[in-house]
Amino acid sequence: MAHVGLSMHFRRDPNDRRKELTVSRFTEVVHKNAVASRNTADAFIKEMLHYNIAEYVAGGDGRTHPLQPTAATIERFTGWVTAHLRTLDHIDGGDRLGRYLERPDMLATLQPLIADGLLASKPVREPNQTFSLFIWLNNGGIVMDWLMSGIDPDHAGLERIPTSVVSIGDFAKWLKLSRTHLGRKLRTAEELGSIGWLGQRGHSVMWVSHGFYEEYMTVQAAKLAVVDNAFKACFPPPQGGD
C-alpha cells in the first residue's frame, strides 16, 4: 500500500484533480489492484496521517483533501532505494547507486515503475504460506529480516537453520510489538514446521526451516529484479554500452 500511495503521489498532476492523491482515490486503486480491502486502505491512510508519514497538502482543495508524503517519508524511502541499488551492485559489481546519486531527481520516475513491478510480480503478491503469515503482522517484514539476518551463511543449507533469536520477549521489545501477538504468530509458524527451538521453546535459539528460508529468499530476489528492471528503464546504458 505504501508503494501504491507513493506512486500516486509521484504521478500526480497539479492541474488535474482526477490525478490527485486523495483518500477516496487511494482506497479505490488499492481495492482495484486487489492489494487490500477499502476498509484496510482507509485505516492505512489514517495511520499514515497519525504518525506523520503523510500529510494534507497545504492550500489544497478543501473538498477533496489531497495528500502527500512528508519530507521525512521521502527521505526514508530514498534510503530504501539506495539500499536496494547497493545490494544489486554488490551482486554483480554494477554502478547503479553511483548513477542514481548523480540524478536523485529520478526518484519520481523510478518509484512508480517499482510500484508497477511489485503489483505485477506473482512471487511478491502471492508468497508462500509462512511469508504470508508474517507479512500481515505489523512490522512483519522486519520480523523476517531480523530472523534471516542472524543466520550464518554457512548454515543456510541445513534443514533447521539457527538464528540469533532466543527470547521472544526481547525480540518483541526490540521490534516494539505486542509479545502476545508476536508469540501467537510464531506459534502458528511453529505449527507449520517453519520455525522451532533447539531446546526449550522461548528459552533457546530459534531455528527457521530451509523451506521458510527459501520462501524469504525467493521474494527478496523477485523484489530486487523489479528494482533492477525499473532502474534499467530510467537509466539505460550509454550508447554502445552493455
mmCIF file of C-alpha atoms in Angstrom:
data_model
loop_
_atom_site.group_PDB
_atom_site.id
_atom_site.type_symbol
_atom_site.label_atom_id
_atom_site.label_comp_id
_atom_site.label_asym_id
_atom_site.label_seq_id
_atom_site.Cartn_x
_atom_site.Cartn_y
_atom_site.Cartn_z
ATOM 1 C CA MET A 1 0.000 0.000 0.000
ATOM 2 C CA ALA A 2 2.892 2.361 0.726
ATOM 3 C CA HIS A 3 4.271 1.854 -2.780
ATOM 4 C CA VAL A 4 0.823 2.451 -4.279
ATOM 5 C CA GLY A 5 0.478 5.724 -2.362
ATOM 6 C CA LEU A 6 3.948 6.909 -3.322
ATOM 7 C CA SER A 7 3.397 6.094 -6.984
ATOM 8 C CA MET A 8 0.144 8.066 -6.963
ATOM 9 C CA HIS A 9 1.973 10.993 -5.363
ATOM 10 C CA PHE A 10 4.763 10.988 -7.955
ATOM 11 C CA ARG A 11 2.303 10.620 -10.837
ATOM 12 C CA ARG A 12 0.015 13.399 -9.642
ATOM 13 C CA ASP A 13 -0.823 16.312 -11.909
ATOM 14 C CA PRO A 14 -1.397 19.607 -10.034
ATOM 15 C CA ASN A 15 -3.564 20.747 -12.926
ATOM 16 C CA ASP A 16 -5.771 17.653 -12.937
ATOM 17 C CA ARG A 17 -7.776 16.951 -9.789
ATOM 18 C CA ARG A 18 -8.541 13.459 -11.099
ATOM 19 C CA LYS A 19 -4.864 12.558 -10.572
ATOM 20 C CA GLU A 20 -4.523 13.907 -7.037
ATOM 21 C CA LEU A 21 -3.676 11.565 -4.173
ATOM 22 C CA THR A 22 -6.801 11.530 -2.027
ATOM 23 C CA VAL A 23 -8.217 9.015 0.420
ATOM 24 C CA SER A 24 -11.000 8.036 -1.965
ATOM 25 C CA ARG A 25 -8.680 7.585 -4.955
ATOM 26 C CA PHE A 26 -6.149 5.667 -2.879
ATOM 27 C CA THR A 27 -8.730 3.246 -1.487
ATOM 28 C CA GLU A 28 -10.127 2.696 -4.975
ATOM 29 C CA VAL A 29 -6.712 1.945 -6.518
ATOM 30 C CA VAL A 30 -5.775 -0.384 -3.651
ATOM 31 C CA HIS A 31 -9.071 -2.250 -3.986
ATOM 32 C CA LYS A 32 -8.931 -2.383 -7.801
ATOM 33 C CA ASN A 33 -5.459 -3.953 -7.710
ATOM 34 C CA ALA A 34 -6.532 -6.459 -5.017
ATOM 35 C CA VAL A 35 -3.896 -5.182 -2.587
ATOM 36 C CA ALA A 36 -6.343 -4.847 0.310
ATOM 37 C CA SER A 37 -9.955 -4.019 1.074
ATOM 38 C CA ARG A 38 -11.266 -0.462 1.030
ATOM 39 C CA ASN A 39 -11.609 -0.530 4.814
ATOM 40 C CA THR A 40 -7.992 -1.646 5.243
ATOM 41 C CA ALA A 41 -6.794 1.037 2.821
ATOM 42 C CA ASP A 42 -8.777 3.691 4.689
ATOM 43 C CA ALA A 43 -7.327 2.560 8.024
ATOM 44 C CA PHE A 44 -3.831 2.591 6.493
ATOM 45 C CA ILE A 45 -4.185 6.234 5.407
ATOM 46 C CA LYS A 46 -5.428 7.219 8.858
ATOM 47 C CA GLU A 47 -2.341 5.637 10.418
ATOM 48 C CA MET A 48 -0.062 7.358 7.913
ATOM 49 C CA LEU A 49 -1.593 10.716 8.874
ATOM 50 C CA HIS A 50 -1.454 9.943 12.595
ATOM 51 C CA TYR A 51 2.256 9.079 12.507
ATOM 52 C CA ASN A 52 3.163 12.000 10.189
ATOM 53 C CA ILE A 53 4.127 9.705 7.357
ATOM 54 C CA ALA A 54 1.613 11.510 5.168
ATOM 55 C CA GLU A 55 0.028 14.941 5.447
ATOM 56 C CA TYR A 56 -2.657 17.042 3.817
ATOM 57 C CA VAL A 57 -1.413 19.366 1.099
ATOM 58 C CA ALA A 58 -1.344 22.955 2.341
ATOM 59 C CA GLY A 59 -3.799 25.112 0.449
ATOM 60 C CA GLY A 60 -5.305 22.103 -1.283
ATOM 61 C CA ASP A 61 -8.906 21.734 -2.323
ATOM 62 C CA GLY A 62 -10.893 21.605 0.905
ATOM 63 C CA ARG A 63 -13.455 19.271 -0.632
ATOM 64 C CA THR A 64 -11.068 16.510 -1.717
ATOM 65 C CA HIS A 65 -8.262 16.994 0.852
ATOM 66 C CA PRO A 66 -5.290 15.937 -1.334
ATOM 67 C CA LEU A 67 -2.477 14.150 0.490
ATOM 68 C CA GLN A 68 1.270 13.883 0.111
ATOM 69 C CA PRO A 69 4.102 12.005 1.865
ATOM 70 C CA THR A 70 6.048 14.134 4.315
ATOM 71 C CA ALA A 71 9.627 15.176 3.598
ATOM 72 C CA ALA A 72 10.827 12.675 6.216
ATOM 73 C CA THR A 73 8.976 9.870 4.410
ATOM 74 C CA ILE A 74 10.607 10.735 1.083
ATOM 75 C CA GLU A 75 13.981 10.750 2.816
ATOM 76 C CA ARG A 76 13.372 7.309 4.326
ATOM 77 C CA PHE A 77 12.201 5.910 1.020
ATOM 78 C CA THR A 78 15.313 7.308 -0.653
ATOM 79 C CA GLY A 79 17.259 5.198 1.839
ATOM 80 C CA TRP A 80 15.208 2.155 0.777
ATOM 81 C CA VAL A 81 16.091 2.770 -2.870
ATOM 82 C CA THR A 82 19.795 3.272 -2.200
ATOM 83 C CA ALA A 83 19.934 0.107 -0.073
ATOM 84 C CA HIS A 84 18.441 -1.974 -2.882
ATOM 85 C CA LEU A 85 20.677 -0.426 -5.540
ATOM 86 C CA ARG A 86 23.710 -1.027 -3.333
ATOM 87 C CA THR A 87 22.661 -4.670 -2.926
ATOM 88 C CA LEU A 88 22.307 -5.120 -6.681
ATOM 89 C CA ASP A 89 25.728 -3.538 -7.220
ATOM 90 C CA HIS A 90 27.209 -5.892 -4.636
ATOM 91 C CA ILE A 91 25.759 -8.867 -6.510
ATOM 92 C CA ASP A 92 27.105 -8.049 -9.969
ATOM 93 C CA GLY A 93 29.654 -5.269 -9.466
ATOM 94 C CA GLY A 94 27.439 -2.687 -11.159
ATOM 95 C CA ASP A 95 27.409 1.080 -10.668
ATOM 96 C CA ARG A 96 23.656 1.690 -10.219
ATOM 97 C CA LEU A 97 23.960 3.566 -6.943
ATOM 98 C CA GLY A 98 26.577 5.986 -8.265
ATOM 99 C CA ARG A 99 24.481 6.706 -11.355
ATOM 100 C CA TYR A 100 21.363 7.252 -9.255
ATOM 101 C CA LEU A 101 23.153 9.595 -6.840
ATOM 102 C CA GLU A 102 24.122 11.747 -9.811
ATOM 103 C CA ARG A 103 20.403 12.092 -10.659
ATOM 104 C CA PRO A 104 18.411 11.844 -7.397
ATOM 105 C CA ASP A 105 15.574 13.730 -9.113
ATOM 106 C CA MET A 106 14.868 10.488 -10.990
ATOM 107 C CA LEU A 107 13.216 9.109 -7.838
ATOM 108 C CA ALA A 108 9.884 10.471 -9.074
ATOM 109 C CA THR A 109 10.213 8.364 -12.232
ATOM 110 C CA LEU A 110 11.848 5.315 -10.664
ATOM 111 C CA GLN A 111 9.426 4.694 -7.781
ATOM 112 C CA PRO A 112 6.215 4.393 -9.836
ATOM 113 C CA LEU A 113 7.940 1.821 -12.065
ATOM 114 C CA ILE A 114 8.972 -0.116 -8.969
ATOM 115 C CA ALA A 115 5.382 0.019 -7.703
ATOM 116 C CA ASP A 116 4.067 -1.242 -11.056
ATOM 117 C CA GLY A 117 6.579 -4.083 -10.999
ATOM 118 C CA LEU A 118 5.689 -5.119 -7.466
ATOM 119 C CA LEU A 119 1.971 -5.139 -8.302
ATOM 120 C CA ALA A 120 2.667 -7.357 -11.329
ATOM 121 C CA SER A 121 5.041 -9.751 -9.531
ATOM 122 C CA LYS A 122 3.421 -13.054 -8.553
ATOM 123 C CA PRO A 123 6.233 -14.075 -6.140
ATOM 124 C CA VAL A 124 5.808 -10.748 -4.304
ATOM 125 C CA ARG A 125 1.999 -10.659 -4.457
ATOM 126 C CA GLU A 126 1.450 -14.356 -3.733
ATOM 127 C CA PRO A 127 4.253 -15.531 -1.432
ATOM 128 C CA ASN A 128 4.153 -18.948 0.163
ATOM 129 C CA GLN A 129 2.371 -19.703 3.408
ATOM 130 C CA THR A 130 4.837 -18.717 6.102
ATOM 131 C CA PHE A 131 5.924 -15.494 4.409
ATOM 132 C CA SER A 132 2.246 -14.557 4.026
ATOM 133 C CA LEU A 133 1.698 -15.274 7.712
ATOM 134 C CA PHE A 134 4.261 -12.693 8.782
ATOM 135 C CA ILE A 135 3.757 -10.048 6.102
ATOM 136 C CA TRP A 136 0.341 -9.067 7.519
ATOM 137 C CA LEU A 137 1.785 -8.644 11.026
ATOM 138 C CA ASN A 138 2.757 -5.090 11.993
ATOM 139 C CA ASN A 139 6.490 -4.902 11.263
ATOM 140 C CA GLY A 140 6.196 -8.436 9.902
ATOM 141 C CA GLY A 141 8.770 -7.742 7.219
ATOM 142 C CA ILE A 142 11.208 -6.574 9.878
ATOM 143 C CA VAL A 143 10.496 -9.733 11.899
ATOM 144 C CA MET A 144 11.581 -11.851 8.934
ATOM 145 C CA ASP A 145 14.525 -9.572 8.108
ATOM 146 C CA TRP A 146 15.788 -9.883 11.652
ATOM 147 C CA LEU A 147 15.416 -13.657 11.693
ATOM 148 C CA MET A 148 17.242 -14.057 8.390
ATOM 149 C CA SER A 149 19.969 -11.502 9.123
ATOM 150 C CA GLY A 150 21.062 -13.547 12.137
ATOM 151 C CA ILE A 151 21.742 -16.641 10.029
ATOM 152 C CA ASP A 152 25.303 -17.789 9.426
ATOM 153 C CA PRO A 153 25.608 -18.242 5.621
ATOM 154 C CA ASP A 154 27.496 -21.473 6.270
ATOM 155 C CA HIS A 155 24.330 -22.885 7.869
ATOM 156 C CA ALA A 156 21.961 -21.913 5.033
ATOM 157 C CA GLY A 157 21.900 -25.448 3.642
ATOM 158 C CA LEU A 158 20.695 -27.036 6.887
ATOM 159 C CA GLU A 159 17.120 -28.260 7.245
ATOM 160 C CA ARG A 160 16.865 -26.355 10.554
ATOM 161 C CA ILE A 161 18.860 -23.139 10.318
ATOM 162 C CA PRO A 162 19.812 -21.479 13.642
ATOM 163 C CA THR A 163 19.045 -17.770 14.049
ATOM 164 C CA SER A 164 20.253 -15.253 16.633
ATOM 165 C CA VAL A 165 16.863 -15.088 18.411
ATOM 166 C CA VAL A 166 16.471 -16.639 21.850
ATOM 167 C CA SER A 167 13.947 -14.620 23.854
ATOM 168 C CA ILE A 168 10.526 -13.865 22.366
ATOM 169 C CA GLY A 169 10.115 -11.074 24.917
ATOM 170 C CA ASP A 170 13.355 -9.362 23.903
ATOM 171 C CA PHE A 171 12.517 -9.886 20.228
ATOM 172 C CA ALA A 172 9.093 -8.269 20.664
ATOM 173 C CA LYS A 173 10.517 -5.399 22.715
ATOM 174 C CA TRP A 174 13.156 -4.589 20.118
ATOM 175 C CA LEU A 175 10.512 -4.594 17.370
ATOM 176 C CA LYS A 176 8.026 -2.639 19.535
ATOM 177 C CA LEU A 177 5.428 -5.356 19.062
ATOM 178 C CA SER A 178 2.983 -6.960 21.437
ATOM 179 C CA ARG A 179 4.696 -10.028 22.908
ATOM 180 C CA THR A 180 1.356 -11.832 22.889
ATOM 181 C CA HIS A 181 0.650 -11.030 19.247
ATOM 182 C CA LEU A 182 4.158 -11.905 18.083
ATOM 183 C CA GLY A 183 4.089 -15.089 20.145
ATOM 184 C CA ARG A 184 0.801 -16.112 18.521
ATOM 185 C CA LYS A 185 2.276 -15.662 15.028
ATOM 186 C CA LEU A 186 5.407 -17.563 15.964
ATOM 187 C CA ARG A 187 3.317 -20.417 17.373
ATOM 188 C CA THR A 188 1.365 -20.626 14.094
ATOM 189 C CA ALA A 189 4.638 -20.669 12.159
ATOM 190 C CA GLU A 190 5.867 -23.383 14.508
ATOM 191 C CA GLU A 191 2.761 -25.470 13.792
ATOM 192 C CA LEU A 192 3.566 -25.144 10.078
ATOM 193 C CA GLY A 193 7.043 -26.516 10.770
ATOM 194 C CA SER A 194 8.642 -23.249 9.644
ATOM 195 C CA ILE A 195 10.312 -22.317 12.929
ATOM 196 C CA GLY A 196 11.219 -24.012 16.176
ATOM 197 C CA TRP A 197 13.670 -24.009 19.051
ATOM 198 C CA LEU A 198 16.804 -26.050 19.504
ATOM 199 C CA GLY A 199 15.838 -26.566 23.147
ATOM 200 C CA GLN A 200 13.034 -25.313 25.378
ATOM 201 C CA ARG A 201 10.546 -23.150 23.484
ATOM 202 C CA GLY A 202 11.276 -19.465 24.023
ATOM 203 C CA HIS A 203 14.411 -20.150 26.039
ATOM 204 C CA SER A 204 16.820 -21.453 23.421
ATOM 205 C CA VAL A 205 17.997 -20.495 19.946
ATOM 206 C CA MET A 206 15.209 -20.290 17.380
ATOM 207 C CA TRP A 207 15.643 -22.022 14.039
ATOM 208 C CA VAL A 208 13.914 -21.455 10.714
ATOM 209 C CA SER A 209 13.232 -24.237 8.264
ATOM 210 C CA HIS A 210 15.087 -24.433 4.992
ATOM 211 C CA GLY A 211 11.717 -24.077 3.262
ATOM 212 C CA PHE A 212 10.944 -20.805 5.062
ATOM 213 C CA TYR A 213 14.440 -19.540 4.250
ATOM 214 C CA GLU A 214 13.860 -20.320 0.564
ATOM 215 C CA GLU A 215 10.454 -18.567 0.664
ATOM 216 C CA TYR A 216 12.095 -15.431 2.016
ATOM 217 C CA MET A 217 14.942 -15.504 -0.496
ATOM 218 C CA THR A 218 12.542 -16.028 -3.418
ATOM 219 C CA VAL A 219 10.570 -12.905 -2.510
ATOM 220 C CA GLN A 220 13.746 -10.861 -1.990
ATOM 221 C CA ALA A 221 15.138 -11.981 -5.353
ATOM 222 C CA ALA A 222 11.873 -11.068 -7.089
ATOM 223 C CA LYS A 223 11.838 -7.663 -5.421
ATOM 224 C CA LEU A 224 15.435 -6.965 -6.434
ATOM 225 C CA ALA A 225 14.593 -7.961 -10.019
ATOM 226 C CA VAL A 226 11.729 -5.450 -10.004
ATOM 227 C CA VAL A 227 14.038 -2.684 -8.748
ATOM 228 C CA ASP A 228 16.674 -3.619 -11.331
ATOM 229 C CA ASN A 229 14.186 -3.554 -14.214
ATOM 230 C CA ALA A 230 12.825 -0.183 -13.076
ATOM 231 C CA PHE A 231 16.363 1.175 -12.833
ATOM 232 C CA LYS A 232 17.197 -0.013 -16.355
ATOM 233 C CA ALA A 233 14.113 1.760 -17.689
ATOM 234 C CA CYS A 234 15.164 5.020 -16.013
ATOM 235 C CA PHE A 235 18.905 4.740 -16.596
ATOM 236 C CA PRO A 236 19.532 3.000 -19.927
ATOM 237 C CA PRO A 237 23.182 2.098 -20.528
ATOM 238 C CA PRO A 238 25.264 4.596 -22.524
ATOM 239 C CA GLN A 239 25.265 4.226 -26.311
ATOM 240 C CA GLY A 240 27.454 1.266 -27.138
ATOM 241 C CA GLY A 241 27.467 0.018 -23.529
ATOM 242 C CA ASP A 242 26.459 -3.453 -22.322
#
